[in-house]
PDB file of C-alpha atoms in Angstrom:
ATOM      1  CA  UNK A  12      44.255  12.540  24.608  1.00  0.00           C
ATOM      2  CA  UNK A  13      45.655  10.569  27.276  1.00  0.00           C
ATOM      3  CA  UNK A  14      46.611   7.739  25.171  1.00  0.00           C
ATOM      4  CA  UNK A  15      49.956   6.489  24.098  1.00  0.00           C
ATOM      5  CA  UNK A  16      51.951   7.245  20.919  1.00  0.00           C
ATOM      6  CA  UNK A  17      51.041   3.612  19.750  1.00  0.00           C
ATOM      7  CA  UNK A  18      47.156   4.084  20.526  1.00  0.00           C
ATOM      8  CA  UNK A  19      47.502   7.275  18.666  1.00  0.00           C
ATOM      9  CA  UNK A  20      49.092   5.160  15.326  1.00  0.00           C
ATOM     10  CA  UNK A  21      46.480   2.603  15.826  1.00  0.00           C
ATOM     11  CA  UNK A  22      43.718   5.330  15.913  1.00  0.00           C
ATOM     12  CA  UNK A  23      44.948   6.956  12.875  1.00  0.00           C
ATOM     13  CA  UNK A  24      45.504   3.900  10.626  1.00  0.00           C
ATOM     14  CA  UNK A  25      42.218   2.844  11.477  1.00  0.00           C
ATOM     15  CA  UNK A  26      41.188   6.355  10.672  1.00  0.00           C
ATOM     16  CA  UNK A  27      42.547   5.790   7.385  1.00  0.00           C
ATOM     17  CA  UNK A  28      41.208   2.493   6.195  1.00  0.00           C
ATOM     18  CA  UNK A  29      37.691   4.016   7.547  1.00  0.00           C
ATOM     19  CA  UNK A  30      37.268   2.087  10.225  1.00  0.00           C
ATOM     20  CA  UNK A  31      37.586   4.150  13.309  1.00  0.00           C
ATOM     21  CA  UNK A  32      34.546   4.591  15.342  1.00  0.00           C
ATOM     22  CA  UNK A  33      31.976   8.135  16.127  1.00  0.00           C
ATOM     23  CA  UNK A  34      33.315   7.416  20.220  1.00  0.00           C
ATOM     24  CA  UNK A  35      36.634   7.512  19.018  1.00  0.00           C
ATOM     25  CA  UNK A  36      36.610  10.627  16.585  1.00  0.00           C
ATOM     26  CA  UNK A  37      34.932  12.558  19.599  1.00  0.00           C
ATOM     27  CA  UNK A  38      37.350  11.367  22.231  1.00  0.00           C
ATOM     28  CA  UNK A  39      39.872  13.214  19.679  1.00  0.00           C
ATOM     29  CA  UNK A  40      38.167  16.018  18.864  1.00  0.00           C
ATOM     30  CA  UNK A  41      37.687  16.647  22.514  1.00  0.00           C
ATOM     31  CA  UNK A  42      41.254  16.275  23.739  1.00  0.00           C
ATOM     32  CA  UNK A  43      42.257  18.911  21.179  1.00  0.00           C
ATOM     33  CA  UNK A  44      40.010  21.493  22.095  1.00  0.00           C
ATOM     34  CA  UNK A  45      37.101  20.747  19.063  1.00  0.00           C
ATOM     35  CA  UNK A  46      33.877  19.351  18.790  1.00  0.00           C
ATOM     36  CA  UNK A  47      33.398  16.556  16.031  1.00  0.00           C
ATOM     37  CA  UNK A  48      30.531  16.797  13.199  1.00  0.00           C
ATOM     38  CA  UNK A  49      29.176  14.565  11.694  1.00  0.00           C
ATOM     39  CA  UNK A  50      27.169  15.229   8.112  1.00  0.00           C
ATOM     40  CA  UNK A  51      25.783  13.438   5.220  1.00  0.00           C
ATOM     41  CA  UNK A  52      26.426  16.315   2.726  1.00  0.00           C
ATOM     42  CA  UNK A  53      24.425  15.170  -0.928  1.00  0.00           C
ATOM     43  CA  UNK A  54      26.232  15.523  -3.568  1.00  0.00           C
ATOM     44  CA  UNK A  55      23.488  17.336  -5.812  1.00  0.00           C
ATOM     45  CA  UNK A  56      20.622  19.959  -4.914  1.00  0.00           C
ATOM     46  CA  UNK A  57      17.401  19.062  -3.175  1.00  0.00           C
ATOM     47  CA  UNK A  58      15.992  20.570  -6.558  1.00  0.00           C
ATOM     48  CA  UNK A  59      18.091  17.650  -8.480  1.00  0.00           C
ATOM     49  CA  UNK A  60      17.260  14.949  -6.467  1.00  0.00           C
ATOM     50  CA  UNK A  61      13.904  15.620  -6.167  1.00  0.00           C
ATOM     51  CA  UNK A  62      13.800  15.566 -10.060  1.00  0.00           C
ATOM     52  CA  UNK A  63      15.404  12.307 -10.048  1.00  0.00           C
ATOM     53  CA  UNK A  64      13.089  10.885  -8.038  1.00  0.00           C
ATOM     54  CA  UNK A  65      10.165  11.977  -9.567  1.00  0.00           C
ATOM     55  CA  UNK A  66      11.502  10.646 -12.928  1.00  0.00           C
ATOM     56  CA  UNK A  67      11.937   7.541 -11.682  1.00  0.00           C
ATOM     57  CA  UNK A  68       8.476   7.244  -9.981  1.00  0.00           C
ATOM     58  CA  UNK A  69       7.515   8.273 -13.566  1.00  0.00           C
ATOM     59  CA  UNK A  70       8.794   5.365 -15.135  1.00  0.00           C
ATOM     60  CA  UNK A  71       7.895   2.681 -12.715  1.00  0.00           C
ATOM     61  CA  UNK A  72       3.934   4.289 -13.085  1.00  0.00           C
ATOM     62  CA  UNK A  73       4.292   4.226 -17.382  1.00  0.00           C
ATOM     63  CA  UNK A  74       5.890   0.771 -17.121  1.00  0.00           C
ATOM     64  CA  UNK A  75       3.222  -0.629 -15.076  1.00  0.00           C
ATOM     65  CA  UNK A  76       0.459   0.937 -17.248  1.00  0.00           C
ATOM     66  CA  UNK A  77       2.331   0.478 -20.740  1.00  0.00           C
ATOM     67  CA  UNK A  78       2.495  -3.396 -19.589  1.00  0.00           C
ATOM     68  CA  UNK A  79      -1.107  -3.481 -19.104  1.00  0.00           C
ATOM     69  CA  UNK A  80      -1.358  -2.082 -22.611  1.00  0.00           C
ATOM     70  CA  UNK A  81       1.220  -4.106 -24.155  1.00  0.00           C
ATOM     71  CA  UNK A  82      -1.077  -7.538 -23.517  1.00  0.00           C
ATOM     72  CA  UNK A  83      -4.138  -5.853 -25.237  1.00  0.00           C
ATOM     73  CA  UNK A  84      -1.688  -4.933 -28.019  1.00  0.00           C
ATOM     74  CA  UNK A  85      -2.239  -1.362 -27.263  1.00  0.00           C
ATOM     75  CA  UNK A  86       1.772  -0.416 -27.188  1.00  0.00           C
ATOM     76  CA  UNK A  87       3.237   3.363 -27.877  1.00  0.00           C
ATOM     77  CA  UNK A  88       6.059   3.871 -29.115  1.00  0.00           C
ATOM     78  CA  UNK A  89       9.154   5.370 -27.559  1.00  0.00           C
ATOM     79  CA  UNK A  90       8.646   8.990 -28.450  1.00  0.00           C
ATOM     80  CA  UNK A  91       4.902   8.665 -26.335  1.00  0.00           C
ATOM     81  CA  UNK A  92       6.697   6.944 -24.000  1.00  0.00           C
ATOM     82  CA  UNK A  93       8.912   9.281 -23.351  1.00  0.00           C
ATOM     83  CA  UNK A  94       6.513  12.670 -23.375  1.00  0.00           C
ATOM     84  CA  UNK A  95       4.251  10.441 -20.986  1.00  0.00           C
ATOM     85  CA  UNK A  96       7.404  10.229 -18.302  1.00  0.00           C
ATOM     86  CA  UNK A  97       8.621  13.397 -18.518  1.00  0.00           C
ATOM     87  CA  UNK A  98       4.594  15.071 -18.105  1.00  0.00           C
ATOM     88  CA  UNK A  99       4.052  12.859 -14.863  1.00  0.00           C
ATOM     89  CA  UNK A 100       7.285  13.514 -13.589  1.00  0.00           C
ATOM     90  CA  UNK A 101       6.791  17.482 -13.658  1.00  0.00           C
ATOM     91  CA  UNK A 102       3.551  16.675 -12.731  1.00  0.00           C
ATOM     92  CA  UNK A 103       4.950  14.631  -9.367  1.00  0.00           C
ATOM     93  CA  UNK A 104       7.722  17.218  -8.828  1.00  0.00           C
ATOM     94  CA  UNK A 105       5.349  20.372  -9.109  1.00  0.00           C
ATOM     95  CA  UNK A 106       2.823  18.858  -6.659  1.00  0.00           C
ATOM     96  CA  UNK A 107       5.428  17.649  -4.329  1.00  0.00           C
ATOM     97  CA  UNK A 108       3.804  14.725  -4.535  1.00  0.00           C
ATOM     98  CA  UNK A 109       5.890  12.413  -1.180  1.00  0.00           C
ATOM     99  CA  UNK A 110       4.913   9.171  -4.097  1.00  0.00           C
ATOM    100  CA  UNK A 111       8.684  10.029  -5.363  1.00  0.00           C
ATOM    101  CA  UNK A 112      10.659   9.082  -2.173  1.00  0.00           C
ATOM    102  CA  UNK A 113       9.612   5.072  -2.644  1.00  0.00           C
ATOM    103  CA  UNK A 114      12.128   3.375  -3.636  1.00  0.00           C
ATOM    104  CA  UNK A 115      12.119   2.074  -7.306  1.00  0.00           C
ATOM    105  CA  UNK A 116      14.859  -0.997  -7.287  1.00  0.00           C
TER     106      UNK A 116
END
């Protein structure tokens, strides 16, 4: 790599506390004959996540109306509550609806 054993320590323990750097990691990758990648892999399926999402989405829509409701003492119970969610969010997931992607914090 053309750097000295002690560059090469530093490079690694910084490597393992996760703080080396993308310039770095290439330098390295070069010098020993590969080519570095770099991927965000998710850690469930695209059909998972999208479920997730439109679940969520689901809930944030029913709490918003079911709040409305609540103050003209119109309130369901959890059961209704419940079916409502998990309708909209098949509903949202089958359509493909790009509503799910917001984020819901």
């Amino acid at each position: 790599m053309g750097v000295s054993g002690a560059a090469a320590a530093q490079m690694e323990q910084r490597e393992r506390e996760g703080r080396i750097t993308l310039k770095s990691l290439d330098r390295a990758a070069d010098a020993l004959g590969c080519r570095l990648v770099y991927a965000i892999v998710p850690l469930t399926s695209l059909t998972e996540q999208v479920r997730i999402h439109a679940r969520q989405t689901a809930e944030a829509l029913v709490d918003e109306v079911e709040h409305s409701m609540a103050l003209e003492g119109q309130a369901t119970d959890a059961a209704a509550r419940e079916a409502r969610i998990g309708e909209l969010a098949d509903d949202l997931a089958r359509r493909g609806s790009s509503d799910i992607w917001s984020t819901h914090d």
